[in-house]
């Protein structure tokens, strides 16, 4: 079935270090969305990638969509304590039309 | 603008009781989603509606779960009878437009079944 795998499950970094989370799908995605959930909060939409090989930046966050549209990554440069939370990728498949969420990567940042 | 509104925020009840979770989507949004989040299973889509019509309920765990959307501004998720394994955070989300648009989540209902 349609499944989005996300790694790592947890990442603990020192403030100022970089962070990357990866998503993979066995089948081609129509697009991929990224969400952030703060502790005790709800998922909040960050960005959407649609085109093969697309790269988008939001300040210290860089999002990439693979050439084959089967994988994606989120990279945070020089993490801050405000980056703490769980980052989810969510893949949209042409068939079915529903968003399939990855398991999420929980980021903790030590000041 | 008001976001997605869910009620109650917290619910604690004994197993066997009926539980009703409520959701008011963002005005004008035409799709509504119910998710369940647990540590073990992550964020799972239970059911979603498009223009008040259920499109995909394949994620609904079993017959104890039911969802309705009687109009564009209200939806309910009902569990009857409830069981301890139903304990989770239940999120409602809404979306405006087509599949490429982002989903907007409510604050969730934290449900504990004793």
Tab-separated table of C-alpha atoms in Angstrom:
chain	number	residue	atom	x	y	z
A	1	UNK	CA	0.000	0.000	0.000
A	2	UNK	CA	0.906	3.643	-0.049
A	3	UNK	CA	3.321	4.423	2.721
A	4	UNK	CA	5.713	7.215	3.537
A	5	UNK	CA	8.750	6.279	5.611
A	6	UNK	CA	10.441	9.001	7.606
A	7	UNK	CA	13.771	8.872	9.437
A	8	UNK	CA	15.122	9.360	11.969
A	9	UNK	CA	12.385	8.978	14.550
A	10	UNK	CA	14.244	11.148	17.062
A	11	UNK	CA	17.085	13.624	16.784
A	12	UNK	CA	18.782	15.384	19.667
A	13	UNK	CA	21.098	18.229	18.746
A	14	UNK	CA	23.038	20.965	20.430
A	15	UNK	CA	21.806	24.443	19.641
A	16	UNK	CA	23.635	25.680	16.568
A	17	UNK	CA	24.014	22.251	15.000
A	18	UNK	CA	22.286	21.310	11.782
A	19	UNK	CA	19.379	18.880	11.479
A	20	UNK	CA	17.997	16.817	8.612
A	21	UNK	CA	14.983	14.547	8.304
A	22	UNK	CA	14.282	12.313	5.329
A	23	UNK	CA	11.147	10.879	3.750
A	24	UNK	CA	10.860	8.055	1.272
A	25	UNK	CA	8.035	6.548	-0.710
A	26	UNK	CA	8.126	3.329	-2.705
A	27	UNK	CA	5.921	4.886	-5.368
A	28	UNK	CA	5.908	8.255	-7.087
A	29	UNK	CA	4.272	11.122	-5.246
A	30	UNK	CA	2.133	13.812	-6.766
A	31	UNK	CA	3.465	16.275	-4.243
A	32	UNK	CA	4.770	16.371	-0.702
A	33	UNK	CA	3.859	18.646	2.163
A	34	UNK	CA	5.754	19.343	5.375
A	35	UNK	CA	4.176	20.088	8.744
A	36	UNK	CA	5.549	21.005	12.159
A	37	UNK	CA	3.930	20.045	15.441
A	38	UNK	CA	5.132	21.737	18.605
A	39	UNK	CA	4.910	19.734	21.841
A	40	UNK	CA	1.271	19.641	22.914
A	41	UNK	CA	0.190	21.384	19.731
A	42	UNK	CA	-1.262	20.502	16.386
A	43	UNK	CA	0.407	20.039	12.993
A	44	UNK	CA	0.986	23.299	11.177
A	45	UNK	CA	1.622	23.453	7.455
A	46	UNK	CA	5.109	24.607	6.472
A	47	UNK	CA	5.459	24.132	2.739
A	48	UNK	CA	4.542	22.087	-0.324
A	49	UNK	CA	6.838	20.737	-3.036
A	50	UNK	CA	5.380	19.768	-6.385
A	51	UNK	CA	8.067	19.694	-9.068
A	52	UNK	CA	10.754	17.078	-9.556
A	53	UNK	CA	14.026	18.267	-8.002
A	54	UNK	CA	12.372	21.288	-6.431
A	55	UNK	CA	14.206	23.143	-3.655
A	56	UNK	CA	12.535	25.724	-1.439
A	57	UNK	CA	13.907	27.745	1.443
A	58	UNK	CA	12.283	29.356	4.434
A	59	UNK	CA	14.951	31.218	6.381
A	60	UNK	CA	17.074	28.462	7.954
A	61	UNK	CA	14.890	25.653	6.561
A	62	UNK	CA	15.627	24.030	3.205
A	63	UNK	CA	13.197	21.601	1.615
A	64	UNK	CA	14.039	19.308	-1.291
A	65	UNK	CA	11.994	17.029	-3.506
A	66	UNK	CA	13.834	14.217	-5.254
A	67	UNK	CA	14.198	13.952	-8.993
A	68	UNK	CA	12.055	10.832	-9.069
A	69	UNK	CA	9.475	12.418	-6.730
A	70	UNK	CA	9.864	9.523	-4.317
A	71	UNK	CA	11.867	11.207	-1.579
A	72	UNK	CA	12.166	14.504	0.199
A	73	UNK	CA	14.218	16.105	2.919
A	74	UNK	CA	14.053	18.980	5.343
A	75	UNK	CA	17.300	20.538	6.506
A	76	UNK	CA	17.562	23.083	9.301
A	77	UNK	CA	20.766	25.087	9.520
A	78	UNK	CA	22.018	26.215	12.929
A	79	UNK	CA	19.116	24.951	15.016
A	80	UNK	CA	17.536	27.121	17.677
A	81	UNK	CA	15.419	26.138	20.671
A	82	UNK	CA	12.385	27.446	18.806
A	83	UNK	CA	12.863	24.648	16.255
A	84	UNK	CA	11.850	22.040	18.834
A	85	UNK	CA	8.943	19.866	17.736
A	86	UNK	CA	8.003	17.005	15.473
A	87	UNK	CA	8.398	17.435	11.739
A	88	UNK	CA	6.107	15.449	9.470
A	89	UNK	CA	6.250	14.903	5.766
A	90	UNK	CA	2.989	14.023	4.065
A	91	UNK	CA	2.838	12.566	0.607
A	92	UNK	CA	-0.002	12.957	-1.843
A	93	UNK	CA	-0.499	10.154	-4.328
A	94	UNK	CA	-2.314	10.456	-7.616
A	95	UNK	CA	-4.456	7.480	-6.737
A	96	UNK	CA	-6.799	7.924	-3.806
A	97	UNK	CA	-6.069	11.593	-3.382
A	98	UNK	CA	-5.362	11.490	0.316
A	99	UNK	CA	-2.382	12.716	2.248
A	100	UNK	CA	-0.269	9.985	3.818
A	101	UNK	CA	1.762	11.205	6.780
A	102	UNK	CA	5.182	9.905	7.680
A	103	UNK	CA	5.881	8.850	11.239
A	104	UNK	CA	7.515	12.162	12.028
A	105	UNK	CA	10.932	13.151	13.355
A	106	UNK	CA	10.983	14.555	16.858
A	107	UNK	CA	13.654	17.218	17.208
A	108	UNK	CA	14.976	18.303	20.566
A	109	UNK	CA	17.511	21.119	20.870
A	110	UNK	CA	19.786	21.483	23.854
A	111	UNK	CA	20.675	25.105	24.611
B	1	UNK	CA	-9.932	34.468	11.338
B	2	UNK	CA	-11.131	31.550	13.407
B	3	UNK	CA	-9.316	28.317	12.759
B	4	UNK	CA	-10.688	24.811	12.990
B	5	UNK	CA	-12.560	24.503	16.264
B	6	UNK	CA	-12.754	21.212	18.105
B	7	UNK	CA	-14.596	20.290	21.256
B	8	UNK	CA	-14.094	19.119	23.845
B	9	UNK	CA	-10.372	19.732	24.306
B	10	UNK	CA	-10.137	16.925	26.820
B	11	UNK	CA	-12.405	13.999	27.538
B	12	UNK	CA	-12.019	11.348	30.192
B	13	UNK	CA	-14.630	8.631	30.349
B	14	UNK	CA	-15.072	5.024	31.316
B	15	UNK	CA	-14.958	2.227	28.826
B	16	UNK	CA	-18.292	1.322	27.344
B	17	UNK	CA	-19.489	4.911	27.264
B	18	UNK	CA	-20.369	6.740	24.081
B	19	UNK	CA	-17.972	9.506	23.089
B	20	UNK	CA	-18.783	12.293	20.651
B	21	UNK	CA	-16.106	14.588	19.285
B	22	UNK	CA	-17.081	17.740	17.445
B	23	UNK	CA	-15.464	19.836	14.763
B	24	UNK	CA	-16.236	23.130	13.107
B	25	UNK	CA	-14.088	23.608	9.995
B	26	UNK	CA	-12.845	26.930	8.721
B	27	UNK	CA	-15.685	28.740	6.994
B	28	UNK	CA	-15.661	28.121	3.268
B	29	UNK	CA	-13.434	25.062	3.416
B	30	UNK	CA	-14.897	22.187	1.443
B	31	UNK	CA	-12.930	19.205	2.768
B	32	UNK	CA	-12.784	17.890	6.301
B	33	UNK	CA	-10.524	15.236	7.786
B	34	UNK	CA	-10.479	13.266	11.038
B	35	UNK	CA	-7.116	11.982	12.282
B	36	UNK	CA	-6.034	9.983	15.288
B	37	UNK	CA	-2.575	10.400	16.805
B	38	UNK	CA	-0.881	7.938	19.146
B	39	UNK	CA	2.725	7.271	20.053
B	40	UNK	CA	2.559	3.793	18.565
B	41	UNK	CA	0.773	4.480	15.291
B	42	UNK	CA	1.549	8.134	14.629
B	43	UNK	CA	-0.929	10.288	12.726
B	44	UNK	CA	-3.608	8.168	11.055
B	45	UNK	CA	-6.325	9.395	8.727
B	46	UNK	CA	-9.656	7.978	9.846
B	47	UNK	CA	-12.066	9.495	7.347
B	48	UNK	CA	-12.436	12.488	5.114
B	49	UNK	CA	-15.343	14.368	3.607
B	50	UNK	CA	-15.552	16.444	0.489
B	51	UNK	CA	-18.525	18.811	0.234
B	52	UNK	CA	-20.060	17.019	3.234
B	53	UNK	CA	-19.893	13.614	1.525
B	54	UNK	CA	-17.684	10.863	3.002
B	55	UNK	CA	-15.039	10.018	0.405
B	56	UNK	CA	-12.751	7.573	2.150
B	57	UNK	CA	-13.481	5.869	5.470
B	58	UNK	CA	-10.956	3.070	5.064
B	59	UNK	CA	-9.071	4.308	8.113
B	60	UNK	CA	-11.994	3.937	10.483
B	61	UNK	CA	-10.870	1.200	12.885
B	62	UNK	CA	-14.119	-0.694	13.230
B	63	UNK	CA	-17.870	-0.397	13.461
B	64	UNK	CA	-17.625	1.276	16.839
B	65	UNK	CA	-16.471	4.404	15.032
B	66	UNK	CA	-18.788	6.559	12.959
B	67	UNK	CA	-18.529	10.052	11.516
B	68	UNK	CA	-21.076	12.442	10.119
B	69	UNK	CA	-21.055	15.800	8.436
B	70	UNK	CA	-24.644	17.042	8.343
B	71	UNK	CA	-23.642	20.428	6.922
B	72	UNK	CA	-20.620	22.372	5.755
B	73	UNK	CA	-19.887	23.822	9.176
B	74	UNK	CA	-20.102	20.833	11.478
B	75	UNK	CA	-18.864	17.280	11.824
B	76	UNK	CA	-18.905	14.651	14.549
B	77	UNK	CA	-16.839	11.582	15.267
B	78	UNK	CA	-18.579	9.103	17.519
B	79	UNK	CA	-17.194	6.076	19.338
B	80	UNK	CA	-19.708	3.655	20.785
B	81	UNK	CA	-18.859	1.726	22.884
B	82	UNK	CA	-15.489	3.207	23.771
B	83	UNK	CA	-12.495	1.066	24.762
B	84	UNK	CA	-9.196	1.931	26.487
B	85	UNK	CA	-7.291	1.388	23.225
B	86	UNK	CA	-9.243	4.297	21.724
B	87	UNK	CA	-7.290	6.663	23.969
B	88	UNK	CA	-5.487	9.122	21.684
B	89	UNK	CA	-5.494	12.682	20.436
B	90	UNK	CA	-8.103	13.159	17.720
B	91	UNK	CA	-7.518	15.962	15.245
B	92	UNK	CA	-9.914	17.500	12.809
B	93	UNK	CA	-8.521	19.347	9.796
B	94	UNK	CA	-10.095	21.256	6.951
B	95	UNK	CA	-8.951	22.299	3.521
B	96	UNK	CA	-10.057	24.784	0.933
B	97	UNK	CA	-9.972	23.735	-2.662
B	98	UNK	CA	-8.142	20.878	-4.303
B	99	UNK	CA	-5.695	18.231	-3.130
B	100	UNK	CA	-2.721	20.556	-3.505
B	101	UNK	CA	-3.905	22.889	-0.771
B	102	UNK	CA	-2.653	22.638	2.818
B	103	UNK	CA	-4.704	21.176	5.622
B	104	UNK	CA	-5.479	23.310	8.647
B	105	UNK	CA	-5.649	21.399	11.912
B	106	UNK	CA	-7.659	22.083	15.028
B	107	UNK	CA	-6.167	21.912	18.505
B	108	UNK	CA	-7.354	18.324	18.910
B	109	UNK	CA	-9.311	16.415	21.510
B	110	UNK	CA	-7.276	14.443	24.018
B	111	UNK	CA	-9.368	11.374	24.777
B	112	UNK	CA	-8.719	9.037	27.678
B	113	UNK	CA	-10.812	5.913	28.116
B	114	UNK	CA	-10.417	4.355	31.551
